[in-house]
mmCIF file of C-alpha atoms (C1' of nucleotides) in Angstrom:
data_model
loop_
_atom_site.group_PDB
_atom_site.id
_atom_site.type_symbol
_atom_site.label_atom_id
_atom_site.label_comp_id
_atom_site.label_asym_id
_atom_site.label_seq_id
_atom_site.Cartn_x
_atom_site.Cartn_y
_atom_site.Cartn_z
ATOM 1 C CA MET A 1 9.517 12.365 7.082
ATOM 2 C CA GLY A 2 10.101 15.765 5.553
ATOM 3 C CA SER A 3 9.352 19.356 6.313
ATOM 4 C CA PRO A 4 6.558 20.973 4.306
ATOM 5 C CA LEU A 5 7.478 22.028 0.803
ATOM 6 C CA SER A 6 6.847 25.500 -0.432
ATOM 7 C CA ARG A 7 5.281 24.226 -3.643
ATOM 8 C CA ASP A 8 2.799 21.499 -4.433
ATOM 9 C CA PRO A 9 4.905 18.701 -5.937
ATOM 10 C CA ILE A 10 1.926 17.260 -7.792
ATOM 11 C CA ALA A 11 1.134 20.594 -9.408
ATOM 12 C CA ASP A 12 4.776 20.717 -10.475
ATOM 13 C CA ALA A 13 4.521 17.246 -11.954
ATOM 14 C CA ARG A 14 1.433 18.293 -13.859
ATOM 15 C CA ARG A 15 3.296 21.273 -15.314
ATOM 16 C CA ASN A 16 6.132 18.983 -16.327
ATOM 17 C CA TRP A 17 3.688 16.695 -18.084
ATOM 18 C CA GLU A 18 2.165 19.602 -19.961
ATOM 19 C CA GLU A 19 5.549 20.913 -21.047
ATOM 20 C CA ARG A 20 6.486 17.521 -22.455
ATOM 21 C CA GLY A 21 3.475 17.458 -24.726
ATOM 22 C CA TRP A 22 1.361 15.161 -22.592
ATOM 23 C CA ALA A 23 -1.186 17.833 -21.768
ATOM 24 C CA ASP A 24 -4.054 15.518 -22.653
ATOM 25 C CA VAL A 25 -3.265 13.184 -19.753
ATOM 26 C CA ALA A 26 -1.690 15.668 -17.342
ATOM 27 C CA ALA A 27 -4.842 16.239 -15.311
ATOM 28 C CA PRO A 28 -5.712 12.559 -14.793
ATOM 29 C CA MET A 29 -2.075 11.936 -13.899
ATOM 30 C CA ALA A 30 -2.296 14.642 -11.248
ATOM 31 C CA ALA A 31 -5.555 13.275 -9.886
ATOM 32 C CA ILE A 32 -4.225 9.740 -9.648
ATOM 33 C CA THR A 33 -0.980 10.835 -8.044
ATOM 34 C CA ALA A 34 -2.977 12.868 -5.535
ATOM 35 C CA ILE A 35 -5.053 9.823 -4.657
ATOM 36 C CA MET A 36 -1.860 7.884 -4.015
ATOM 37 C CA ARG A 37 -0.490 10.531 -1.728
ATOM 38 C CA THR A 38 -3.791 11.051 0.083
ATOM 39 C CA GLN A 39 -4.075 7.349 0.741
ATOM 40 C CA GLN A 40 -0.571 7.391 2.178
ATOM 41 C CA ILE A 41 -1.436 10.225 4.566
ATOM 42 C CA LEU A 42 -4.703 8.657 5.653
ATOM 43 C CA LEU A 43 -3.169 5.238 6.123
ATOM 44 C CA ALA A 44 -0.472 6.719 8.334
ATOM 45 C CA ARG A 45 -3.097 8.401 10.518
ATOM 46 C CA ILE A 46 -5.143 5.250 10.766
ATOM 47 C CA GLU A 47 -2.195 3.028 11.617
ATOM 48 C CA LEU A 48 -1.026 5.512 14.230
ATOM 49 C CA THR A 49 -4.445 5.372 15.850
ATOM 50 C CA LEU A 50 -4.598 1.583 15.718
ATOM 51 C CA LYS A 51 -1.088 0.989 16.981
ATOM 52 C CA PRO A 52 -1.996 1.150 20.699
ATOM 53 C CA PHE A 53 -4.469 -1.665 20.053
ATOM 54 C CA GLY A 54 -1.876 -3.823 18.348
ATOM 55 C CA LEU A 55 -3.811 -3.667 15.100
ATOM 56 C CA THR A 56 -2.895 -2.828 11.545
ATOM 57 C CA PHE A 57 -5.456 -1.484 9.106
ATOM 58 C CA ALA A 58 -5.759 -4.811 7.335
ATOM 59 C CA ARG A 59 -6.441 -6.603 10.598
ATOM 60 C CA TYR A 60 -8.803 -3.900 11.788
ATOM 61 C CA GLU A 61 -10.831 -4.184 8.608
ATOM 62 C CA LEU A 62 -11.316 -7.883 9.173
ATOM 63 C CA LEU A 63 -12.198 -7.365 12.803
ATOM 64 C CA ALA A 64 -14.729 -4.677 11.935
ATOM 65 C CA LEU A 65 -16.221 -6.801 9.181
ATOM 66 C CA LEU A 66 -16.734 -9.669 11.587
ATOM 67 C CA SER A 67 -18.311 -7.387 14.159
ATOM 68 C CA PHE A 68 -21.039 -6.567 11.641
ATOM 69 C CA ALA A 69 -21.663 -10.153 10.587
ATOM 70 C CA ARG A 70 -24.738 -12.060 11.757
ATOM 71 C CA ASN A 71 -23.138 -14.004 14.589
ATOM 72 C CA GLY A 72 -19.677 -12.572 14.391
ATOM 73 C CA SER A 73 -18.475 -15.211 11.978
ATOM 74 C CA LEU A 74 -17.812 -15.425 8.255
ATOM 75 C CA PRO A 75 -16.265 -17.884 5.832
ATOM 76 C CA MET A 76 -12.698 -16.936 4.910
ATOM 77 C CA LYS A 77 -13.652 -16.708 1.261
ATOM 78 C CA LYS A 78 -16.504 -14.356 2.031
ATOM 79 C CA ALA A 79 -14.150 -12.076 3.951
ATOM 80 C CA SER A 80 -11.720 -12.144 1.061
ATOM 81 C CA THR A 81 -14.442 -11.113 -1.361
ATOM 82 C CA LEU A 82 -15.939 -8.387 0.798
ATOM 83 C CA LEU A 83 -12.593 -6.834 1.657
ATOM 84 C CA GLN A 84 -11.344 -7.224 -1.917
ATOM 85 C CA VAL A 85 -8.067 -8.806 -0.953
ATOM 86 C CA HIS A 86 -6.336 -12.051 -1.840
ATOM 87 C CA PRO A 87 -7.294 -15.158 0.106
ATOM 88 C CA THR A 88 -3.738 -15.459 1.331
ATOM 89 C CA SER A 89 -3.983 -12.027 2.892
ATOM 90 C CA ILE A 90 -6.992 -13.227 4.874
ATOM 91 C CA THR A 91 -5.117 -16.325 5.953
ATOM 92 C CA ASN A 92 -2.265 -14.102 7.068
ATOM 93 C CA ALA A 93 -4.515 -11.674 8.953
ATOM 94 C CA VAL A 94 -6.476 -14.465 10.625
ATOM 95 C CA ASP A 95 -3.246 -16.117 11.741
ATOM 96 C CA ARG A 96 -2.162 -12.971 13.522
ATOM 97 C CA LEU A 97 -5.566 -12.157 14.959
ATOM 98 C CA GLN A 98 -5.838 -15.709 16.209
ATOM 99 C CA ASP A 99 -2.421 -15.492 17.856
ATOM 100 C CA ALA A 100 -3.692 -12.372 19.609
ATOM 101 C CA GLY A 101 -6.793 -14.229 20.768
ATOM 102 C CA LEU A 102 -9.170 -11.970 18.863
ATOM 103 C CA VAL A 103 -10.652 -14.534 16.480
ATOM 104 C CA ARG A 104 -10.794 -18.299 16.178
ATOM 105 C CA ARG A 105 -11.217 -20.679 13.278
ATOM 106 C CA SER A 106 -13.983 -23.247 13.195
ATOM 107 C CA PRO A 107 -15.093 -25.715 10.549
ATOM 108 C CA HIS A 108 -18.109 -24.926 8.415
ATOM 109 C CA PRO A 109 -21.050 -27.055 9.555
ATOM 110 C CA THR A 110 -22.061 -28.269 6.098
ATOM 111 C CA ASP A 111 -19.252 -27.433 3.660
ATOM 112 C CA GLY A 112 -16.035 -29.209 4.557
ATOM 113 C CA ARG A 113 -13.955 -26.974 2.312
ATOM 114 C CA THR A 114 -14.606 -23.692 4.027
ATOM 115 C CA THR A 115 -13.493 -22.606 7.460
ATOM 116 C CA LEU A 116 -15.269 -19.961 9.451
ATOM 117 C CA VAL A 117 -13.601 -17.095 11.258
ATOM 118 C CA GLU A 118 -15.321 -16.097 14.439
ATOM 119 C CA LEU A 119 -14.847 -13.205 16.821
ATOM 120 C CA THR A 120 -13.919 -14.017 20.387
ATOM 121 C CA ASP A 121 -15.353 -11.904 23.182
ATOM 122 C CA GLU A 122 -12.007 -10.199 23.401
ATOM 123 C CA GLY A 123 -12.087 -9.557 19.675
ATOM 124 C CA ARG A 124 -15.527 -8.024 19.860
ATOM 125 C CA THR A 125 -14.436 -5.723 22.635
ATOM 126 C CA LEU A 126 -11.346 -4.626 20.788
ATOM 127 C CA ALA A 127 -13.327 -4.048 17.592
ATOM 128 C CA LYS A 128 -15.593 -1.704 19.496
ATOM 129 C CA ARG A 129 -12.805 0.161 21.228
ATOM 130 C CA SER A 130 -10.634 0.553 18.147
ATOM 131 C CA THR A 131 -13.579 1.719 16.086
ATOM 132 C CA ALA A 132 -14.351 4.341 18.702
ATOM 133 C CA ALA A 133 -10.731 5.469 18.513
ATOM 134 C CA LEU A 134 -10.821 5.730 14.728
ATOM 135 C CA ASN A 135 -14.103 7.598 14.802
ATOM 136 C CA ALA A 136 -12.688 10.083 17.269
ATOM 137 C CA ALA A 137 -9.217 10.506 15.816
ATOM 138 C CA VAL A 138 -9.720 10.194 12.071
ATOM 139 C CA PHE A 139 -13.273 10.054 10.789
ATOM 140 C CA SER A 140 -14.600 12.915 12.903
ATOM 141 C CA ASP A 141 -12.021 15.276 11.420
ATOM 142 C CA PRO A 142 -11.136 13.768 8.052
ATOM 143 C CA GLY A 143 -9.666 16.870 6.442
ATOM 144 C CA PHE A 144 -12.486 17.146 3.924
ATOM 145 C CA GLY A 145 -15.470 19.447 4.151
ATOM 146 C CA PRO A 146 -18.938 17.862 4.198
ATOM 147 C CA ASP A 147 -19.623 18.766 0.580
ATOM 148 C CA ASP A 148 -16.290 17.375 -0.524
ATOM 149 C CA VAL A 149 -16.980 14.162 1.365
ATOM 150 C CA ASP A 150 -20.185 13.744 -0.638
ATOM 151 C CA GLN A 151 -18.358 14.497 -3.862
ATOM 152 C CA LEU A 152 -15.670 11.968 -3.070
ATOM 153 C CA ILE A 153 -18.178 9.279 -2.220
ATOM 154 C CA ARG A 154 -19.991 9.780 -5.505
ATOM 155 C CA ILE A 155 -16.898 10.025 -7.700
ATOM 156 C CA LEU A 156 -15.198 7.040 -6.137
ATOM 157 C CA ARG A 157 -18.359 4.948 -6.140
ATOM 158 C CA ASP A 158 -18.657 5.499 -9.877
ATOM 159 C CA PHE A 159 -15.020 4.638 -10.311
ATOM 160 C CA ARG A 160 -15.226 1.444 -8.299
ATOM 161 C CA ARG A 161 -18.364 0.285 -10.054
ATOM 162 C CA ASN A 162 -16.683 0.987 -13.371
ATOM 163 C CA ALA A 163 -13.643 -0.983 -12.238
ATOM 164 C CA GLY A 164 -15.835 -4.018 -11.609
ATOM 165 C CA ASP A 165 -15.986 -3.959 -7.832
ATOM 166 C CA PHE A 166 -19.753 -4.284 -7.753
ATOM 167 C CA THR A 167 -22.767 -4.014 -9.999
ATOM 168 C CA ASP A 168 -25.677 -2.393 -8.189
ATOM 169 C CA SER A 169 -26.709 1.216 -8.394
ATOM 170 C CA MET B 1 -9.235 -11.746 -7.094
ATOM 171 C CA GLY B 2 -12.967 -11.988 -6.735
ATOM 172 C CA SER B 3 -16.009 -11.783 -8.904
ATOM 173 C CA PRO B 4 -17.959 -8.526 -8.733
ATOM 174 C CA LEU B 5 -20.261 -8.146 -5.781
ATOM 175 C CA SER B 6 -23.913 -7.353 -6.220
ATOM 176 C CA ARG B 7 -23.784 -4.622 -3.598
ATOM 177 C CA ASP B 8 -21.323 -1.858 -2.836
ATOM 178 C CA PRO B 9 -19.465 -3.043 0.276
ATOM 179 C CA ILE B 10 -18.589 0.500 1.280
ATOM 180 C CA ALA B 11 -22.201 1.603 1.116
ATOM 181 C CA ASP B 12 -23.007 -1.368 3.342
ATOM 182 C CA ALA B 13 -20.322 -0.338 5.790
ATOM 183 C CA ARG B 14 -21.755 3.153 5.874
ATOM 184 C CA ARG B 15 -25.198 1.757 6.696
ATOM 185 C CA ASN B 16 -23.679 -0.318 9.470
ATOM 186 C CA TRP B 17 -22.020 2.761 10.900
ATOM 187 C CA GLU B 18 -25.284 4.653 10.860
ATOM 188 C CA GLU B 19 -27.161 1.836 12.539
ATOM 189 C CA ARG B 20 -24.632 1.750 15.352
ATOM 190 C CA GLY B 21 -25.192 5.383 16.174
ATOM 191 C CA TRP B 22 -22.094 6.706 14.429
ATOM 192 C CA ALA B 23 -24.062 8.554 11.792
ATOM 193 C CA ASP B 24 -22.033 11.707 12.346
ATOM 194 C CA VAL B 25 -18.849 10.064 11.046
ATOM 195 C CA ALA B 26 -20.369 7.529 8.659
ATOM 196 C CA ALA B 27 -19.902 9.643 5.533
ATOM 197 C CA PRO B 28 -16.231 10.501 6.147
ATOM 198 C CA MET B 29 -15.610 6.855 6.970
ATOM 199 C CA ALA B 30 -17.106 5.873 3.633
ATOM 200 C CA ALA B 31 -15.081 8.482 1.763
ATOM 201 C CA ILE B 32 -11.827 7.420 3.378
ATOM 202 C CA THR B 33 -12.503 3.736 2.827
ATOM 203 C CA ALA B 34 -13.294 4.488 -0.810
ATOM 204 C CA ILE B 35 -9.983 6.302 -1.201
ATOM 205 C CA MET B 36 -8.200 3.255 0.178
ATOM 206 C CA ARG B 37 -9.911 0.932 -2.253
ATOM 207 C CA THR B 38 -9.459 3.279 -5.210
ATOM 208 C CA GLN B 39 -5.756 3.545 -4.525
ATOM 209 C CA GLN B 40 -5.546 -0.225 -4.446
ATOM 210 C CA ILE B 41 -7.212 -0.524 -7.857
ATOM 211 C CA LEU B 42 -5.080 2.203 -9.409
ATOM 212 C CA LEU B 43 -1.871 0.847 -7.979
ATOM 213 C CA ALA B 44 -2.629 -2.589 -9.404
ATOM 214 C CA ARG B 45 -3.174 -1.081 -12.860
ATOM 215 C CA ILE B 46 0.001 0.944 -12.660
ATOM 216 C CA GLU B 47 2.146 -1.946 -11.473
ATOM 217 C CA LEU B 48 0.728 -4.163 -14.189
ATOM 218 C CA THR B 49 1.724 -1.601 -16.780
ATOM 219 C CA LEU B 50 5.200 -1.138 -15.325
ATOM 220 C CA LYS B 51 5.938 -4.818 -14.873
ATOM 221 C CA PRO B 52 7.249 -5.359 -18.434
ATOM 222 C CA PHE B 53 9.802 -2.635 -17.734
ATOM 223 C CA GLY B 54 10.982 -4.252 -14.534
ATOM 224 C CA LEU B 55 9.781 -1.267 -12.534
ATOM 225 C CA THR B 56 7.626 -0.861 -9.475
ATOM 226 C CA PHE B 57 5.665 2.309 -8.880
ATOM 227 C CA ALA B 58 8.129 3.511 -6.256
ATOM 228 C CA ARG B 59 11.047 3.068 -8.627
ATOM 229 C CA TYR B 60 9.151 4.612 -11.507
ATOM 230 C CA GLU B 61 8.382 7.679 -9.433
ATOM 231 C CA LEU B 62 12.049 8.187 -8.713
ATOM 232 C CA LEU B 63 12.989 7.633 -12.318
ATOM 233 C CA ALA B 64 10.377 10.102 -13.507
ATOM 234 C CA LEU B 65 11.437 12.653 -10.916
ATOM 235 C CA LEU B 66 15.037 12.427 -12.091
ATOM 236 C CA SER B 67 14.003 12.788 -15.702
ATOM 237 C CA PHE B 68 12.521 16.174 -14.856
ATOM 238 C CA ALA B 69 15.479 17.388 -12.825
ATOM 239 C CA ARG B 70 17.930 19.938 -14.217
ATOM 240 C CA ASN B 71 20.640 17.558 -15.382
ATOM 241 C CA GLY B 72 18.989 14.314 -14.474
ATOM 242 C CA SER B 73 20.457 14.280 -10.984
ATOM 243 C CA LEU B 74 19.214 15.042 -7.487
ATOM 244 C CA PRO B 75 20.486 14.690 -3.938
ATOM 245 C CA MET B 76 18.994 11.675 -2.198
ATOM 246 C CA LYS B 77 17.491 13.865 0.487
ATOM 247 C CA LYS B 78 15.816 16.060 -2.080
ATOM 248 C CA ALA B 79 14.241 13.014 -3.706
ATOM 249 C CA SER B 80 13.038 11.822 -0.322
ATOM 250 C CA THR B 81 11.410 15.165 0.343
ATOM 251 C CA LEU B 82 9.813 15.577 -3.058
ATOM 252 C CA LEU B 83 8.407 12.053 -3.139
ATOM 253 C CA GLN B 84 7.342 12.226 0.510
ATOM 254 C CA VAL B 85 8.868 8.912 1.413
ATOM 255 C CA HIS B 86 11.291 7.694 4.031
ATOM 256 C CA PRO B 87 14.998 8.219 3.245
ATOM 257 C CA THR B 88 15.611 4.496 3.570
ATOM 258 C CA SER B 89 13.043 3.897 0.870
ATOM 259 C CA ILE B 90 15.082 6.104 -1.446
ATOM 260 C CA THR B 91 18.221 4.200 -0.552
ATOM 261 C CA ASN B 92 16.405 0.964 -1.292
ATOM 262 C CA ALA B 93 15.018 2.194 -4.608
ATOM 263 C CA VAL B 94 18.358 3.608 -5.704
ATOM 264 C CA ASP B 95 20.077 0.337 -4.849
ATOM 265 C CA ARG B 96 17.769 -1.553 -7.151
ATOM 266 C CA LEU B 97 17.758 1.016 -9.924
ATOM 267 C CA GLN B 98 21.526 1.061 -9.782
ATOM 268 C CA ASP B 99 21.664 -2.724 -10.014
ATOM 269 C CA ALA B 100 19.526 -2.424 -13.126
ATOM 270 C CA GLY B 101 21.912 0.167 -14.558
ATOM 271 C CA LEU B 102 19.281 2.896 -14.648
ATOM 272 C CA VAL B 103 20.883 5.328 -12.204
ATOM 273 C CA ARG B 104 24.277 5.835 -10.624
ATOM 274 C CA ARG B 105 25.439 7.492 -7.442
ATOM 275 C CA SER B 106 27.982 10.275 -7.490
ATOM 276 C CA PRO B 107 29.410 12.501 -4.764
ATOM 277 C CA HIS B 108 28.082 16.006 -4.381
ATOM 278 C CA PRO B 109 30.657 18.478 -5.718
ATOM 279 C CA THR B 110 30.595 20.824 -2.743
ATOM 280 C CA ASP B 111 28.784 19.038 0.089
ATOM 281 C CA GLY B 112 30.666 15.918 1.058
ATOM 282 C CA ARG B 113 27.738 14.499 3.008
ATOM 283 C CA THR B 114 25.243 14.237 0.248
ATOM 284 C CA THR B 115 25.327 11.864 -2.654
ATOM 285 C CA LEU B 116 23.669 12.597 -5.953
ATOM 286 C CA VAL B 117 21.542 10.176 -7.903
ATOM 287 C CA GLU B 118 21.923 10.539 -11.622
ATOM 288 C CA LEU B 119 20.090 8.995 -14.539
ATOM 289 C CA THR B 120 22.106 6.874 -16.911
ATOM 290 C CA ASP B 121 21.290 7.010 -20.618
ATOM 291 C CA GLU B 122 19.557 3.712 -20.214
ATOM 292 C CA GLY B 123 17.574 5.109 -17.304
ATOM 293 C CA ARG B 124 16.497 8.132 -19.291
ATOM 294 C CA THR B 125 15.303 5.945 -22.114
ATOM 295 C CA LEU B 126 13.364 3.682 -19.801
ATOM 296 C CA ALA B 127 11.808 6.651 -18.029
ATOM 297 C CA LYS B 128 10.508 7.889 -21.350
ATOM 298 C CA ARG B 129 9.207 4.531 -22.497
ATOM 299 C CA SER B 130 7.536 3.620 -19.224
ATOM 300 C CA THR B 131 5.923 7.032 -18.985
ATOM 301 C CA ALA B 132 4.513 6.595 -22.469
ATOM 302 C CA ALA B 133 3.131 3.232 -21.396
ATOM 303 C CA LEU B 134 1.489 4.711 -18.300
ATOM 304 C CA ASN B 135 0.035 7.585 -20.275
ATOM 305 C CA ALA B 136 -1.453 5.183 -22.779
ATOM 306 C CA ALA B 137 -2.647 2.477 -20.420
ATOM 307 C CA VAL B 138 -3.714 4.335 -17.303
ATOM 308 C CA PHE B 139 -3.798 8.116 -17.469
ATOM 309 C CA SER B 140 -5.560 8.360 -20.825
ATOM 310 C CA ASP B 141 -8.488 6.366 -19.480
ATOM 311 C CA PRO B 142 -8.407 6.892 -15.739
ATOM 312 C CA GLY B 143 -11.999 5.911 -14.987
ATOM 313 C CA PHE B 144 -12.965 9.440 -13.971
ATOM 314 C CA GLY B 145 -14.781 11.948 -16.115
ATOM 315 C CA PRO B 146 -13.039 15.261 -16.871
ATOM 316 C CA ASP B 147 -15.167 17.177 -14.388
ATOM 317 C CA ASP B 148 -14.541 14.604 -11.698
ATOM 318 C CA VAL B 149 -10.814 14.789 -12.361
ATOM 319 C CA ASP B 150 -10.923 18.516 -11.697
ATOM 320 C CA GLN B 151 -12.964 17.972 -8.565
ATOM 321 C CA LEU B 152 -10.545 15.371 -7.293
ATOM 322 C CA ILE B 153 -7.542 17.572 -7.937
ATOM 323 C CA ARG B 154 -9.092 20.431 -6.022
ATOM 324 C CA ILE B 155 -10.375 18.384 -3.092
ATOM 325 C CA LEU B 156 -7.164 16.433 -2.662
ATOM 326 C CA ARG B 157 -4.971 19.512 -3.069
ATOM 327 C CA ASP B 158 -6.856 21.151 -0.218
ATOM 328 C CA PHE B 159 -6.504 18.009 1.831
ATOM 329 C CA ARG B 160 -2.778 17.686 1.233
ATOM 330 C CA ARG B 161 -2.113 21.307 2.002
ATOM 331 C CA ASN B 162 -4.130 20.945 5.169
ATOM 332 C CA ALA B 163 -2.128 17.860 6.071
ATOM 333 C CA GLY B 164 1.085 19.863 5.838
ATOM 334 C CA ASP B 165 2.466 18.575 2.561
ATOM 335 C CA PHE B 166 3.099 22.048 1.230
ATOM 336 C CA THR B 167 2.277 25.669 1.933
ATOM 337 C CA ASP B 168 1.679 27.553 -1.300
ATOM 338 C CA SER B 169 -1.635 28.319 -2.891
ATOM 339 C "C1'" DA C 1 -22.054 -43.870 -9.338
ATOM 340 C "C1'" DC C 2 -17.916 -42.157 -11.025
ATOM 341 C "C1'" DG C 3 -14.429 -39.235 -12.742
ATOM 342 C "C1'" DA C 4 -13.299 -34.539 -14.117
ATOM 343 C "C1'" DA C 5 -13.581 -30.008 -12.937
ATOM 344 C "C1'" DA C 6 -14.114 -26.390 -9.741
ATOM 345 C "C1'" DC C 7 -13.505 -24.621 -5.219
ATOM 346 C "C1'" DC C 8 -11.323 -23.531 -0.625
ATOM 347 C "C1'" DA C 9 -7.617 -22.759 2.460
ATOM 348 C "C1'" DT C 10 -2.951 -23.205 3.284
ATOM 349 C "C1'" DT C 11 2.087 -23.298 2.607
ATOM 350 C "C1'" DG C 12 6.500 -21.539 1.094
ATOM 351 C "C1'" DG C 13 8.979 -18.286 -1.364
ATOM 352 C "C1'" DA C 14 9.762 -13.784 -3.264
ATOM 353 C "C1'" DT C 15 9.016 -8.688 -3.310
ATOM 354 C "C1'" DG C 16 8.573 -4.558 -1.481
ATOM 355 C "C1'" DT C 17 7.589 -1.068 1.934
ATOM 356 C "C1'" DC C 18 8.319 1.188 6.222
ATOM 357 C "C1'" DC C 19 10.458 1.856 10.654
ATOM 358 C "C1'" DT C 20 14.115 1.966 14.369
ATOM 359 C "C1'" DA C 21 18.625 2.256 15.691
ATOM 360 C "C1'" DG C 22 23.295 2.854 15.148
ATOM 361 C "C1'" DT C 23 27.436 4.454 12.503
ATOM 362 C "C1'" DA C 24 30.367 7.352 9.746
ATOM 363 C "C1'" DT C 25 31.061 11.539 7.783
ATOM 364 C "C1'" DA C 26 30.598 16.339 6.895
ATOM 365 C "C1'" DT C 27 28.711 20.851 7.747
ATOM 366 C "C1'" DT C 28 27.177 24.723 10.405
ATOM 367 C "C1'" DG C 29 26.778 27.702 14.419
ATOM 368 C "C1'" DC C 30 28.729 29.450 18.543
ATOM 369 C "C1'" DG D 1 37.991 24.601 17.759
ATOM 370 C "C1'" DC D 2 33.886 22.298 19.493
ATOM 371 C "C1'" DA D 3 29.222 21.103 19.853
ATOM 372 C "C1'" DA D 4 25.009 20.501 17.483
ATOM 373 C "C1'" DT D 5 23.058 19.380 13.193
ATOM 374 C "C1'" DA D 6 22.507 17.072 8.741
ATOM 375 C "C1'" DT D 7 23.148 13.322 5.317
ATOM 376 C "C1'" DA D 8 23.394 8.674 3.887
ATOM 377 C "C1'" DC D 9 24.235 3.975 4.729
ATOM 378 C "C1'" DT D 10 23.705 -0.521 7.153
ATOM 379 C "C1'" DA D 11 21.337 -4.054 9.653
ATOM 380 C "C1'" DG D 12 17.335 -6.007 11.448
ATOM 381 C "C1'" DG D 13 12.453 -6.513 12.076
ATOM 382 C "C1'" DA D 14 7.390 -6.127 11.144
ATOM 383 C "C1'" DC D 15 3.945 -6.224 7.580
ATOM 384 C "C1'" DA D 16 1.283 -6.856 3.535
ATOM 385 C "C1'" DT D 17 0.920 -8.612 -0.981
ATOM 386 C "C1'" DC D 18 1.343 -11.670 -4.722
ATOM 387 C "C1'" DC D 19 2.381 -16.146 -6.948
ATOM 388 C "C1'" DA D 20 2.709 -21.146 -7.600
ATOM 389 C "C1'" DA D 21 1.764 -25.337 -5.796
ATOM 390 C "C1'" DT D 22 -0.549 -28.630 -2.574
ATOM 391 C "C1'" DG D 23 -4.248 -31.324 -0.256
ATOM 392 C "C1'" DG D 24 -8.755 -31.828 0.699
ATOM 393 C "C1'" DT D 25 -13.749 -31.180 -0.590
ATOM 394 C "C1'" DT D 26 -17.661 -30.481 -3.290
ATOM 395 C "C1'" DT D 27 -20.185 -30.203 -7.612
ATOM 396 C "C1'" DC D 28 -21.501 -31.503 -12.043
ATOM 397 C "C1'" DG D 29 -21.915 -34.075 -16.285
ATOM 398 C "C1'" DT D 30 -22.321 -38.390 -18.132
#
DNA sequence: ACGAAACCATTGGATGTCCTAGTATATTGC
DNA sequence: GCAATATACTAGGACATCCAATGGTTTCGT
């Protein structure tokens, strides 16, 4: 996309903020901008790793979620809630995964409103293989030291709880 | 989107990873997943704040970048590099900002290949007003404590440098 | 039991991003 | 001068997300 810069563009932005008299919010601005950029880098790595499997991150997340469910099946709504995305995004992801033969829809046994998404054998296999690929290519060398990983987990857990994602400790 | 969960879904995912024998990468997985989710929350807040101004985050970033440039103008390529996005994304953003009368294109005085993007008066005004809105609505209450903000800045700066974003200290 | 309200999944439409490829033009290096 | 390089645009496609609206189902209050 671009060759490496000689200066940190986010540090520059922070300086600009301070010079304009917004020093009180310059640091949070820098932190938030850095999160945006970091997400972009990580997402690119993840999608690159998943590409050979024909998966995007959104679809992988659903596949992985199903692979951890009791019998490999979940109500659509439940998936939407757990993955924190709109119901229509689940519909979209399930459509594509179903076309690829990785999941199938089935009616809920007792509640006629909800439909269940269920892993196929092929889907379960691909979930395992793609997870192994992600573990090897991304998670095993994340670009953060062990201490920083712990810090991140704590800071972002607090943030997400504060944002209303969940309520437990 | 969904009511708050009673349990942290990322902590659950981490437990699942550990139970499957991937304990060595479970923590980085959790950290990376948390970054993804945090970015999603922050982006939603930012876009909500920018919506009244008819701006998306991508367009705001370009507008803000221009407002800090020497004379409010930059070569397209330079903007692409500084914002770390694809050149076509800059073209797309400039198209829309130009339609809204916020920027205009002009030929580079000496290099006939490059075109400059320049803020209009209207664009400069909107940059100022939308930045004030973001400062007030998002950056002044980011959801991180001051110490955590500093931690984030340091950790993510190291990460970005390591990822090849820039080279300085 | 019945009707209103709430819930679930889907559709269609609109946005927006990124990527690839190809084209036109201009610059730079040899 | 000529070849290689650089810049920006266009066109087309793949995705993901959000929104509003729809049809079907369940739940709840009376």
